Tab-separated table of C-alpha atoms and ligand atoms in Angstrom:
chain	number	residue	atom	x	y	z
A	1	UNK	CA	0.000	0.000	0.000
A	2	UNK	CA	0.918	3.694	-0.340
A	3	UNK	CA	1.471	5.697	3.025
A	4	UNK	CA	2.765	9.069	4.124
A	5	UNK	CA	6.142	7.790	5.656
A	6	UNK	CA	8.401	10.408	8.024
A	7	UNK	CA	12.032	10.339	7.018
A	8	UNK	CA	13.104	13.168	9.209
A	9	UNK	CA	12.552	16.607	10.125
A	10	UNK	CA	10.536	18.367	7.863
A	11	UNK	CA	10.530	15.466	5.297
A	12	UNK	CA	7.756	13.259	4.378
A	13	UNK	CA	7.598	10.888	1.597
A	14	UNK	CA	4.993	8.598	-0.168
A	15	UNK	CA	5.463	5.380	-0.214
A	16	UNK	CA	5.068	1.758	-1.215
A	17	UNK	CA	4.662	0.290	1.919
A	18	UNK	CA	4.329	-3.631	3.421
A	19	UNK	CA	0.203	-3.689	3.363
A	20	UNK	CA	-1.596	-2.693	7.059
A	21	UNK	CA	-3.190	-6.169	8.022
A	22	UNK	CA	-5.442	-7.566	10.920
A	23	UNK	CA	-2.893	-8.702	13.879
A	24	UNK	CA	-5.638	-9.553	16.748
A	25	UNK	CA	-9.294	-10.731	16.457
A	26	UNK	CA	-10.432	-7.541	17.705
A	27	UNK	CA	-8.934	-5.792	14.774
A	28	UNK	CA	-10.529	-4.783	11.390
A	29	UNK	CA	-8.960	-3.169	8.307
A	30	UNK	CA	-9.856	0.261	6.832
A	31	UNK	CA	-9.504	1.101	3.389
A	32	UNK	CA	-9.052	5.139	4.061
A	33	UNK	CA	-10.717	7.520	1.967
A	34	UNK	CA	-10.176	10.477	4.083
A	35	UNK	CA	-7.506	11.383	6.477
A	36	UNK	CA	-6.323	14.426	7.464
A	37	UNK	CA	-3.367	16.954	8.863
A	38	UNK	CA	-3.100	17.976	11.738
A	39	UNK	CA	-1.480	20.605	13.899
A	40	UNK	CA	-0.393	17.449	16.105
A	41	UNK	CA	1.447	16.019	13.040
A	42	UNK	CA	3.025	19.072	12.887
A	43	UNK	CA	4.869	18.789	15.584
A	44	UNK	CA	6.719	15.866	15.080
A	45	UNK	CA	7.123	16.918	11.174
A	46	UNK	CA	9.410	19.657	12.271
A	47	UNK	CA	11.392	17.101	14.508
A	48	UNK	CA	10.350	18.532	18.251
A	49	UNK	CA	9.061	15.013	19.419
A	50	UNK	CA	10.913	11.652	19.272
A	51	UNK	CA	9.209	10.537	16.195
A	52	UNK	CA	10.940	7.117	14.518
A	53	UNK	CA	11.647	7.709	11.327
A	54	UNK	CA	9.972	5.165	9.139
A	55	UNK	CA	6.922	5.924	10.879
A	56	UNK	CA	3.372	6.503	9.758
A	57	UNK	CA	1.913	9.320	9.958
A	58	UNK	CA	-2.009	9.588	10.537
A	59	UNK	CA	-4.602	9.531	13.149
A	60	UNK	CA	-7.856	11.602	11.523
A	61	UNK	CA	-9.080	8.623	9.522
A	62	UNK	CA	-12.183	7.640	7.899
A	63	UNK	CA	-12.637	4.987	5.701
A	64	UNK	CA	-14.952	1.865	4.521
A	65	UNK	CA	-14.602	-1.454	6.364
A	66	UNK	CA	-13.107	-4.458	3.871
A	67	UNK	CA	-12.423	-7.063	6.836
A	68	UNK	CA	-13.243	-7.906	9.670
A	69	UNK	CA	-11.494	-9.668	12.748
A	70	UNK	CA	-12.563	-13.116	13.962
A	71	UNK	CA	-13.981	-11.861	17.146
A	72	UNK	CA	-15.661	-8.342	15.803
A	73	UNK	CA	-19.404	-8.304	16.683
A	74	UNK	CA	-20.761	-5.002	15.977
A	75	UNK	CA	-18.888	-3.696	12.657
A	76	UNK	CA	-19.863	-4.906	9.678
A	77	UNK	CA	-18.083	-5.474	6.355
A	78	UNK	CA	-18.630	-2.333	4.485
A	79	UNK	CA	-19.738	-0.221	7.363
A	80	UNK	CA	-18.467	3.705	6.572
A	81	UNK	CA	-16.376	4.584	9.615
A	82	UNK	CA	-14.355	7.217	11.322
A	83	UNK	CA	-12.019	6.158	14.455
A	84	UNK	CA	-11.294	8.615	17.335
A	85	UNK	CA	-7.256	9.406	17.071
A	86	UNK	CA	-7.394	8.009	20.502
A	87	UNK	CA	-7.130	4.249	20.614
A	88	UNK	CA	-8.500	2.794	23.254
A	89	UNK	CA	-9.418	-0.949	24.533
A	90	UNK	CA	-12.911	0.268	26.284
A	91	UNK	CA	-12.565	-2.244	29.041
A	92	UNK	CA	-9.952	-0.708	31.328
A	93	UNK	CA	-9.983	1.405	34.940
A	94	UNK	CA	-9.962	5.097	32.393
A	95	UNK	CA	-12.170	3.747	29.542
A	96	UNK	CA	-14.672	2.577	31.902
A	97	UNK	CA	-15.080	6.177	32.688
A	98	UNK	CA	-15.150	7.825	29.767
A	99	UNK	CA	-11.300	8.520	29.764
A	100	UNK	CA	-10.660	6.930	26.185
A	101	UNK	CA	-7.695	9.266	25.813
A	102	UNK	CA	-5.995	7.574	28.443
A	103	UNK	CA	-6.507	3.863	27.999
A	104	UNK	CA	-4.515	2.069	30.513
A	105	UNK	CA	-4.213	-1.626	27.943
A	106	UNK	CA	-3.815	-0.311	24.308
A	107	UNK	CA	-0.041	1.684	25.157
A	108	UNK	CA	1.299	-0.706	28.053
A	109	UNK	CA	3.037	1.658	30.592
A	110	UNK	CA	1.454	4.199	29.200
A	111	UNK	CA	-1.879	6.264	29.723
A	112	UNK	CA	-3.150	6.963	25.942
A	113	UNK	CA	-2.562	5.875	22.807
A	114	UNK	CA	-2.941	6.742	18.529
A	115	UNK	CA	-2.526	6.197	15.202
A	116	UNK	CA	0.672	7.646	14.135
A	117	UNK	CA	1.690	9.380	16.946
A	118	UNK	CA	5.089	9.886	19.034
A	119	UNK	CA	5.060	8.602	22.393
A	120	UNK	CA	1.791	6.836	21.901
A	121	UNK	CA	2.227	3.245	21.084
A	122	UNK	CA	3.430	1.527	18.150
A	123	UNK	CA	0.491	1.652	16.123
A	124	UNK	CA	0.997	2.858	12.037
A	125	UNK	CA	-1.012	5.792	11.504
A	126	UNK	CA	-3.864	5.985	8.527
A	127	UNK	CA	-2.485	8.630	5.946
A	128	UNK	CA	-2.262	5.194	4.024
A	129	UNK	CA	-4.589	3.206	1.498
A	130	UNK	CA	-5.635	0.868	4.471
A	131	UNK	CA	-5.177	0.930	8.525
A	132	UNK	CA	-5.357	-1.837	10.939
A	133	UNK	CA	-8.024	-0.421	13.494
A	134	UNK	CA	-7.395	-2.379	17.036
A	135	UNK	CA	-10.560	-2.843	19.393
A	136	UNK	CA	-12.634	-2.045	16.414
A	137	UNK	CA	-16.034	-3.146	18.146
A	138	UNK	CA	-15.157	0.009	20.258
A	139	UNK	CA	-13.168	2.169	18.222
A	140	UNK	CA	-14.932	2.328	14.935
A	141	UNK	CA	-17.916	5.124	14.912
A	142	UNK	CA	-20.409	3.678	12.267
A	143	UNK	CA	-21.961	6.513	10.464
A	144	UNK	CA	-25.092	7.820	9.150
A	145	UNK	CA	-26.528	6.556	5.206
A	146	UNK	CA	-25.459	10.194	4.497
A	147	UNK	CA	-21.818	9.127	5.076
A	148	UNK	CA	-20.045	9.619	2.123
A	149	UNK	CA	-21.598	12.556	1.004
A	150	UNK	CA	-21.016	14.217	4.237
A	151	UNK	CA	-17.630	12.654	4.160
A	152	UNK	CA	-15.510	15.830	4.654
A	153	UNK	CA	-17.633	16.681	7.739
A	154	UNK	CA	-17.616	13.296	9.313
A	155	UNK	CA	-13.715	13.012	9.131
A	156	UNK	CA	-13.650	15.970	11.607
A	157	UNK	CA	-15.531	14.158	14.129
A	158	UNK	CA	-11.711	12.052	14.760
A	159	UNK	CA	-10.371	14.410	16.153
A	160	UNK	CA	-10.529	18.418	16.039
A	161	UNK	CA	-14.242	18.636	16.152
A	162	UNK	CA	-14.320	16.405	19.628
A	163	UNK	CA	-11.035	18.235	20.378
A	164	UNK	CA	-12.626	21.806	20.447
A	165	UNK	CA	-15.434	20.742	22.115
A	166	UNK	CA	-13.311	19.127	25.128
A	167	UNK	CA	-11.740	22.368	25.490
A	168	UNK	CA	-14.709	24.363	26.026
A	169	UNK	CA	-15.510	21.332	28.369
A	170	UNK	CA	-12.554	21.644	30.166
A	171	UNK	CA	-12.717	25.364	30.580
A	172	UNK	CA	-16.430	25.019	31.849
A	173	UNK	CA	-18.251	26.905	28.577
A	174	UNK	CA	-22.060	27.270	29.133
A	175	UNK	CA	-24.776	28.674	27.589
A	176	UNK	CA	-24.399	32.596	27.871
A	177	UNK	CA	-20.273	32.803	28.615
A	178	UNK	CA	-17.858	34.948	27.041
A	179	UNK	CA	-15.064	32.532	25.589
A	180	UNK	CA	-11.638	33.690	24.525
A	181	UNK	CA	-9.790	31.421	22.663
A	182	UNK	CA	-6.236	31.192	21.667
A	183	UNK	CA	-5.342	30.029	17.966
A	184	UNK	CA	-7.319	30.063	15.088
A	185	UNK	CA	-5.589	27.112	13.705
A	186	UNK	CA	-8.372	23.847	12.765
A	187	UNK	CA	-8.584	23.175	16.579
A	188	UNK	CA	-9.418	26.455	17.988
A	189	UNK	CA	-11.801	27.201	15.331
A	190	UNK	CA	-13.662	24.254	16.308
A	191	UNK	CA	-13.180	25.152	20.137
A	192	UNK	CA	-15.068	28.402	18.735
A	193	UNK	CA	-17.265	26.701	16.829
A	194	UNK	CA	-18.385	24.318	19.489
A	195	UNK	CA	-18.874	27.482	22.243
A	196	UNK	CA	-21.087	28.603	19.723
A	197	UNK	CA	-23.153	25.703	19.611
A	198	UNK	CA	-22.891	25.713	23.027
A	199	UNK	CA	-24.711	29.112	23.338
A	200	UNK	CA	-21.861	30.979	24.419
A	201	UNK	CA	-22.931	34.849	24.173
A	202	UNK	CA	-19.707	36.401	23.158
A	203	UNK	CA	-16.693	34.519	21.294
A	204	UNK	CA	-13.394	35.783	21.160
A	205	UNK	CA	-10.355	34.292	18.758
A	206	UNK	CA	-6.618	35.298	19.162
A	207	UNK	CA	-4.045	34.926	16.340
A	208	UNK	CA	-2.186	36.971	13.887
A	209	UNK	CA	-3.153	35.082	10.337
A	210	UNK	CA	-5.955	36.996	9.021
A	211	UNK	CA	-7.053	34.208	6.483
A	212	UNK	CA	-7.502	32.129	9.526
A	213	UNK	CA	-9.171	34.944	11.810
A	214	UNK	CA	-11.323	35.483	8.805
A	215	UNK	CA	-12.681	31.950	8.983
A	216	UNK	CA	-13.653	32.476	12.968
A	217	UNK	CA	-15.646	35.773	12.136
A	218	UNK	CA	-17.641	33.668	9.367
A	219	UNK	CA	-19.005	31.411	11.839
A	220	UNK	CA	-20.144	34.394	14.111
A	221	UNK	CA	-17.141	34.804	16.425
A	222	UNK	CA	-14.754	37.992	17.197
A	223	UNK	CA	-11.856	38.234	15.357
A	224	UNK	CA	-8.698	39.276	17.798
A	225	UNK	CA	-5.597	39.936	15.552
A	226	UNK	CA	-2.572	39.711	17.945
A	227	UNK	CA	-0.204	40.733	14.935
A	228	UNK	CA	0.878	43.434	17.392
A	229	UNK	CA	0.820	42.182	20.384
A	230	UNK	CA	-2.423	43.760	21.442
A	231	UNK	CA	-4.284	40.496	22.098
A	232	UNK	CA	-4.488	40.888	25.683
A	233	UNK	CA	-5.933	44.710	25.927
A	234	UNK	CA	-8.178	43.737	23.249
A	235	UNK	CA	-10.388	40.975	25.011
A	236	UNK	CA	-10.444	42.869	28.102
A	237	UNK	CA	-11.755	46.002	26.419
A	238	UNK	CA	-14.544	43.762	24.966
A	239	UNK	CA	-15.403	42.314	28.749
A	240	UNK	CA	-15.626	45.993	29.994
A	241	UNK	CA	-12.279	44.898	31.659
A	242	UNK	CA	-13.413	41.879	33.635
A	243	UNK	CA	-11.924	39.367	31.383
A	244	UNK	CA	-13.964	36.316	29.920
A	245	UNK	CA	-15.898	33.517	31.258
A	246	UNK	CA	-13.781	30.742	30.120
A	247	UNK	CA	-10.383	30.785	28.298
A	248	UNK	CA	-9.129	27.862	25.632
A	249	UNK	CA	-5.768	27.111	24.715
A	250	UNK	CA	-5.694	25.934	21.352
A	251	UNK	CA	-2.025	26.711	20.361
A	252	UNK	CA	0.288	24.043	22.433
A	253	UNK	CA	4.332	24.730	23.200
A	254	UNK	CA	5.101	25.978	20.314
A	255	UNK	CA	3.177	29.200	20.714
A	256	UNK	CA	4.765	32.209	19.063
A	257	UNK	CA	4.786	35.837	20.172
A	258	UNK	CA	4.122	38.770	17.459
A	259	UNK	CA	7.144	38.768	15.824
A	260	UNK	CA	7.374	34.884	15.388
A	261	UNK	CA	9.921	34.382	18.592
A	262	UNK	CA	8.681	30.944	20.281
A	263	UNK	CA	7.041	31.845	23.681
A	264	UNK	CA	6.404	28.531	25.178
A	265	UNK	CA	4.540	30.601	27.948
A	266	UNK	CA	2.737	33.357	26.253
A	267	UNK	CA	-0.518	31.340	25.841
A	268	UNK	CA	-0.826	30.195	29.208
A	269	UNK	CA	-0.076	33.638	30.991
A	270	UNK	CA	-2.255	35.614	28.810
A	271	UNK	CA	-5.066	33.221	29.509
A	272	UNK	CA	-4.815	33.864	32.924
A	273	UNK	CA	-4.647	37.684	32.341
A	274	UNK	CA	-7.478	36.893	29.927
A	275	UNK	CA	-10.130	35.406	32.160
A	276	UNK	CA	-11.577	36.677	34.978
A	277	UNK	CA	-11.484	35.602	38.711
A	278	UNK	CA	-13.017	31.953	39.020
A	279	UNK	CA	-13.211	31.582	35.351
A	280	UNK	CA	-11.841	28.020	33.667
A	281	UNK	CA	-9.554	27.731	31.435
A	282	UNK	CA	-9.021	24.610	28.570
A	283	UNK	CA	-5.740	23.387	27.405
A	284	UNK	CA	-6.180	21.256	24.506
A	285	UNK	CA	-2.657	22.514	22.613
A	286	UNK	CA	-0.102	20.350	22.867
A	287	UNK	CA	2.727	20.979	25.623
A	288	UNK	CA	5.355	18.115	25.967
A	289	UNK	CA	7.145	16.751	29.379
A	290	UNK	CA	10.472	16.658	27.232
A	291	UNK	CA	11.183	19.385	24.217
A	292	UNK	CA	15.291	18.594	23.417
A	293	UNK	CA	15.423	20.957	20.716
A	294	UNK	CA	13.385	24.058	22.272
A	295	UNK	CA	15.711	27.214	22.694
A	296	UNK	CA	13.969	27.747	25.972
A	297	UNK	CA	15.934	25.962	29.054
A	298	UNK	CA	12.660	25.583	30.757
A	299	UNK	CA	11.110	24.292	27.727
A	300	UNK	CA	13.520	21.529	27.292
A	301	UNK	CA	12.372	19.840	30.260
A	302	UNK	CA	8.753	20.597	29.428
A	303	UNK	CA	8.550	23.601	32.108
A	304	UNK	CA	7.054	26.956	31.595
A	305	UNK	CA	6.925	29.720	33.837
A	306	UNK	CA	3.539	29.924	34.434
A	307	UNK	CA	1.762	33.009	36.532
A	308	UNK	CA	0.996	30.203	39.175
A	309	UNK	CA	0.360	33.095	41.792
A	310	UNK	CA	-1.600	35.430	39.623
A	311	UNK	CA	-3.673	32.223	38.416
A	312	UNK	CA	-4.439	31.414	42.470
A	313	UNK	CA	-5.725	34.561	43.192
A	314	UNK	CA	-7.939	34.971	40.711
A	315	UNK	CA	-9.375	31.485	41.551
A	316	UNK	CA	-9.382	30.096	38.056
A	317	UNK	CA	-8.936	26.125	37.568
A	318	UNK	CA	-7.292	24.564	34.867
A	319	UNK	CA	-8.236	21.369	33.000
A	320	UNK	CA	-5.547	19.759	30.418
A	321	UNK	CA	-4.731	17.232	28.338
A	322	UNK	CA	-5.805	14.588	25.211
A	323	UNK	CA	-9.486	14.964	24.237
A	324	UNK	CA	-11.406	11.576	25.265
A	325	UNK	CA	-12.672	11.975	21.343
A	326	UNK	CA	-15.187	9.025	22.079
A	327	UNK	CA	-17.060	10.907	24.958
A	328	UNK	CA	-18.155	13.407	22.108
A	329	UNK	CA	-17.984	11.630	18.551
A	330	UNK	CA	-21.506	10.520	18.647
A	331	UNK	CA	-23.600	13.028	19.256
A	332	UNK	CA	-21.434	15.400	17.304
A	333	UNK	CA	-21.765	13.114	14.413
A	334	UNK	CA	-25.989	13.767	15.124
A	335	UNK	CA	-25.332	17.415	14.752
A	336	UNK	CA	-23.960	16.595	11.354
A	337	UNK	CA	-26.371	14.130	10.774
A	338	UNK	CA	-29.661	16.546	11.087
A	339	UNK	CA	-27.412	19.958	9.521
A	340	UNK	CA	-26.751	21.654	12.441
A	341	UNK	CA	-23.061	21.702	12.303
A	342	UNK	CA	-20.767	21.578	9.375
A	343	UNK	CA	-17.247	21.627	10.455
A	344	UNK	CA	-16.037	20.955	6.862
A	345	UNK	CA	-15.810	24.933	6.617
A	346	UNK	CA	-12.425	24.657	7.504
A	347	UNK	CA	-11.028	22.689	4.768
A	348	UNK	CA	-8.934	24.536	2.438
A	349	UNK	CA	-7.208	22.154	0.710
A	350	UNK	CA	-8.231	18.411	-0.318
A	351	UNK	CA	-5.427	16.726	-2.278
A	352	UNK	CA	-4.716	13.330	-3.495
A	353	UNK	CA	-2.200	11.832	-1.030
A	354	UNK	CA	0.499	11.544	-3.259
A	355	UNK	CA	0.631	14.788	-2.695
A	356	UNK	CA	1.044	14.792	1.164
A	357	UNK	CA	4.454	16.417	0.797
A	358	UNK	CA	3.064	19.566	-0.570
A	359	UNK	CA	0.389	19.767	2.063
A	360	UNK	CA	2.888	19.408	5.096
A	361	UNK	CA	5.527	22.284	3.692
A	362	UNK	CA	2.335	24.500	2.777
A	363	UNK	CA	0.477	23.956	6.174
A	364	UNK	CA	3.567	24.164	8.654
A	365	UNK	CA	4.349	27.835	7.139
A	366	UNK	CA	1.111	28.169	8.001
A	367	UNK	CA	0.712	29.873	3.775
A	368	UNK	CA	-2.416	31.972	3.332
A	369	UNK	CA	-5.235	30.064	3.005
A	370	UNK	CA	-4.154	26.723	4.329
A	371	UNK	CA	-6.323	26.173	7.154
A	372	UNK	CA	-6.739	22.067	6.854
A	373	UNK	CA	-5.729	19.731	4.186
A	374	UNK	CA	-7.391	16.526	3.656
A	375	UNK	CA	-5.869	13.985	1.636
A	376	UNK	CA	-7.994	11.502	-0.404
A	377	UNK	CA	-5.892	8.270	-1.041
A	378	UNK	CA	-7.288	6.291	-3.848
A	379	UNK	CA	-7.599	9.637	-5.782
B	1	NAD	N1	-5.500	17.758	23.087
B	1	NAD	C1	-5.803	17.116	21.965
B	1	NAD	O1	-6.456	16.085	22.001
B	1	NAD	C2	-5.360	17.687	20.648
B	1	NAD	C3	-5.930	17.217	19.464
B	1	NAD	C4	-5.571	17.825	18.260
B	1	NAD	C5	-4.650	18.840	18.241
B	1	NAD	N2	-4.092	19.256	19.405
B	1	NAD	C6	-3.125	20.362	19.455
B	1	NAD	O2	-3.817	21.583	19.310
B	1	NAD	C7	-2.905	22.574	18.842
B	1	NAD	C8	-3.509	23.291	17.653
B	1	NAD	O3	-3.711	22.422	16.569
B	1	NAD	P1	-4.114	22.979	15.146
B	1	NAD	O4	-4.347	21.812	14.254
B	1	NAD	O5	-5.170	23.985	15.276
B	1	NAD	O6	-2.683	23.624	14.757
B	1	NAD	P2	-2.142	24.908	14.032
B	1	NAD	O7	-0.705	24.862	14.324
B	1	NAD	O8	-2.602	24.919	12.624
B	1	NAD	O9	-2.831	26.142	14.755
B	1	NAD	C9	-2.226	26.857	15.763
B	1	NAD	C10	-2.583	28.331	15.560
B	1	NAD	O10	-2.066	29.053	16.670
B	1	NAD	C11	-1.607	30.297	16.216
B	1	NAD	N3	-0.687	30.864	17.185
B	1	NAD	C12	0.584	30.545	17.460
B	1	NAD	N4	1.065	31.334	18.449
B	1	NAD	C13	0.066	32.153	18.786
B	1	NAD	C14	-0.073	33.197	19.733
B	1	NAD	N5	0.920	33.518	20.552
B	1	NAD	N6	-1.224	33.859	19.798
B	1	NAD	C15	-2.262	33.532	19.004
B	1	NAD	N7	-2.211	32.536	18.097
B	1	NAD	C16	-1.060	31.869	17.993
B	1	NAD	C17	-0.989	30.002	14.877
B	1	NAD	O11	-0.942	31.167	14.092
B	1	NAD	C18	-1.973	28.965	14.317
B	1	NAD	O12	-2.995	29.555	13.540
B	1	NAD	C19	-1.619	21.819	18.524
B	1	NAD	O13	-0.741	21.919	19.632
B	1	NAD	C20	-2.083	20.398	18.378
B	1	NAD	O14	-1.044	19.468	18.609
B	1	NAD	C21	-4.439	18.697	20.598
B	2	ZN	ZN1	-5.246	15.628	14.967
B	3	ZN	ZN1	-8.613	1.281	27.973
C-alpha cells in the first residue's frame, strides 16, 4: 500500500509500503478515503518530538470497512467509519469512565494511545490506502446513510471537532459565557465553533493570520488579531475589563509571540490575564514533558513559567490534556447528521495523497489560506 512515511525533520515521503493487516481478532482493516493533517502532526514533522523515522503518519481517519477480525461483533463489512485518534481498549480502569484518551491496555506503561503518533504506542497511523483499526467493536464510529456525502464533515468528528469541544468542556463553557480562545488554527476554530453551539454569548479568537481569523468571524465569532501584540488589551476592552468567562488554549508549546519568537509561555499567561477571577480555562494545545530541541531551558524539560500566583488569586482552575474523542464523537456526528453543524468549513485544501508532501511544507508555514488539508488516497 501507499502511506505518508516520516524520514526526518521536515521530510515526508509517499510510499510503497508492506500492506496494514489484521494482527488480533479484535482488529478490522480500513480502506481510508479520508484522512487528514493535523497541527499534532506538525509537531513531530518539524522534529520537536521523538518521532521514529519510518513511521506513519495519521490519526484523523475515515474509511470503509473491507475485513473484519474473527472476534468483531458489531462492525460490519462495508460499514463507513471514522475512528477517534485516541485508541482505546474500552474495558480498562480510564475507559470505563469515559477517559478513552488515556486507555490504561492499548499503550502498556502508558496512559493513551494513537494512530501515528510519538510517544503513543506503536500503532501505524492511517495517511495510508488501508489501517489496521485495534478494538474495532469500540473504536470504529459507524456513520449515518449520508456518510459519504457528508464525508468531509464526518472526518472531523476524529479528532478536532471532539477536540474543540473538550476544550470548552474543560474550561467550563455554558450557555451565555464569554469565551476567549487562543489560535485560530483547525482546533481552535472548532473550540469556537463548538462554544457557539454551546450558546456561548460572546466569542473571542486570538491569532495573527488573518485568512484564519477570517474563517472564525464567518461562523459568528470575534476576530482578535494579535499581529501586534495587542491580544491581551483587546479581550479585556470587549469584557468591559473583567476578562472572559472561560479561556481555551488551542495553540500548544510551540506558541509564538508577534514577531514569530517561540514563547512557550505566552498562551498560558495571557489566559490567565485573559479570564476573569473563578473563570476556567481549557488546554487542549499540545505541551510536551520533554522538548530537546526548544531554545527555551525551561522548555527543554517541558517547564514553563507559568503566573501560578496570579492564576491562584484569581481562583481560576485549569483542565488539560488529550481529548477523550469518544465521549463526544456521537452526538457530534448527530449534529452533522440533522445539519446543524458543518465543520467541513475549515477545509482549504483536499489533495490526493500523493501529494502529502506539498500539504505538510504548505500547512507548517502556516501559507495563506491553508487552514486544513485533507488527503484523499485512492484519488
Ligand atoms: N488535546 C488534543 O487532544 C489535541 C488534538 C488535536 C490537536 N491538538 C493540538 O492543538 C494545537 C492546535 O492544533 P491545530 O491543528 O489547530 O494547529 P495549528 O498549528 O494549525 O494552529 C495553531 C494556531 O495558533 C496560532 N498561534 C501561534 N502562536 C500564537 C499566539 N501567541 N497567539 C495567538 N495565536 C497563535 C498560529 O498562528 C496557528 O494559527 C496543537 O498543539 C495540536 O497538537 C491537541
Ligand atoms: Zn489531529
Ligand atoms: Zn482502555
Amino acid at each position: 500500500m501507499k502511506a505518508v512515511v516520516y524520514k526526518g525533520p521536515r521530510d515526508v515521503v509517499v510510499k510503497t509500503v508492506p500492506d496494514a493487516k489484521i494482527e488480533k481478532a479484535t482488529d478490522v482493516l480500513v480502506k481510508i478515503t479520508t484522512t487528514n493533517i493535523c497541527g499534532s502532526d506538525l509537531h513531530m514533522y518539524e522534529g520537536r518530538t521523538n518521532m521514529e523515522p519510518g513511521r506513519i503518519f495519521g490519526h484523523e481517519n475515515l474509511g470503509t470497512v473491507i475485513e473484519i477480525g474473527s472476534a468483531v461483533d458489531r462492525v460490519k463489512l462495508g460499514d463507513r467509519v471514522c475512528m477517534p485518534f485516541n485508541i482505546s481498549c474500552g474495558f480498562c480502569e480510564n475507559c470505563e469512565r469515559g477517559l478513552t484518551g488515556f486507555c490504561l491496555i492499548a499503550n502498556p506503561g502508558n496512559a493513551g494511545a494513537a494512530y501515528g503518533f510519538a510517544g503513543m504506542g506503536p500503532y501505524s497511523g492511517g495517511q495510508a490506502e488501508l489501517l489496521r483499526v485495534p478494538y474495532a467493536d469500540f473504536n470504529c464510529l459507524v456513520l449515518p446513510p449520508d456518510a459519504e456525502e457528508k464525508e468531509n464533515d464526518y472526518v472531523m468528528l476524529s479528532d478536532i471537532f471532539p477536540t474543540g469541544y473538550h476544550a470548552t468542556e474543560l474550561a467550563g463553557v455554558q450557555a451565555g459565557d464569554s469565551v476567549v480562545i487562543y489560535g485560530a488554527g483547525p482546533v481552535g476554530l472548532m473550540a469556537a465553533y463548538s462554544s457557539i453551539i454551546k450558546g456561548a454569548s460572546k466569542v473571542m479568537v486570538v491569532d495573527m493570520h488573518k485568512d484564519r481569523l477570517a474563517l472564525a468571524e464567518k461562523i459568528g465569532a470575534i476576530a482578535v488579531d494579535d499581529s501586534d501584540g495587542s491580544g491581551v488589551d483587546q479581550v479585556m476592552a470587549l469584557t468591559a475589563g473583567q476578562g472572559a468567562d472561560r479561556g481555551c488554549e488551542c495553540v500548544g508549546y510551540q506558541c509564538c509571540d508577534h514577531k514569530g519568537h517561540e514563547v512557550p509561555n505566552l498562551t498560558m499567561n495571557n489566559l490567565v490575564k485573559m479570564v476573569r477571577p473563578t473563570g476556567g480555562i481549557g488546554v487542549v494545545g499540545v505541551f510536551v514533558p520533554e522538548d530537546p530541541h526548544a531554545k527555551d531551558k525551561l522548555a527543554k524539560q517541558g517547564q514553563i513559567a507559568f503566573d501560578f500566583g496570579q492564576f491562584w488569586i484569581k481562583g481560576q482552575h485549569i483542565g488539560t490534556g488529550q481529548a477523550n474523542v469518544k465521549a463526544y464523537n456521537r452526538k457530534l456526528c448527530k449534529l452533522i447528521a440533522e445539519g446543524k453543524a458543518k465543520p467541513s468549513f475549515i477545509i482549504s485544501h483536499e489533495l490526493p495523497l500523493d501529494r502529502a508532501a506539498e500539504g505538510y511544507e504548505n500547512f507548517v508555514a502556516r501559507k495563506e489560506g491553508w487552514t486544513k488539508v485533507i488527503l484523499k488516497p485512492g484519488h
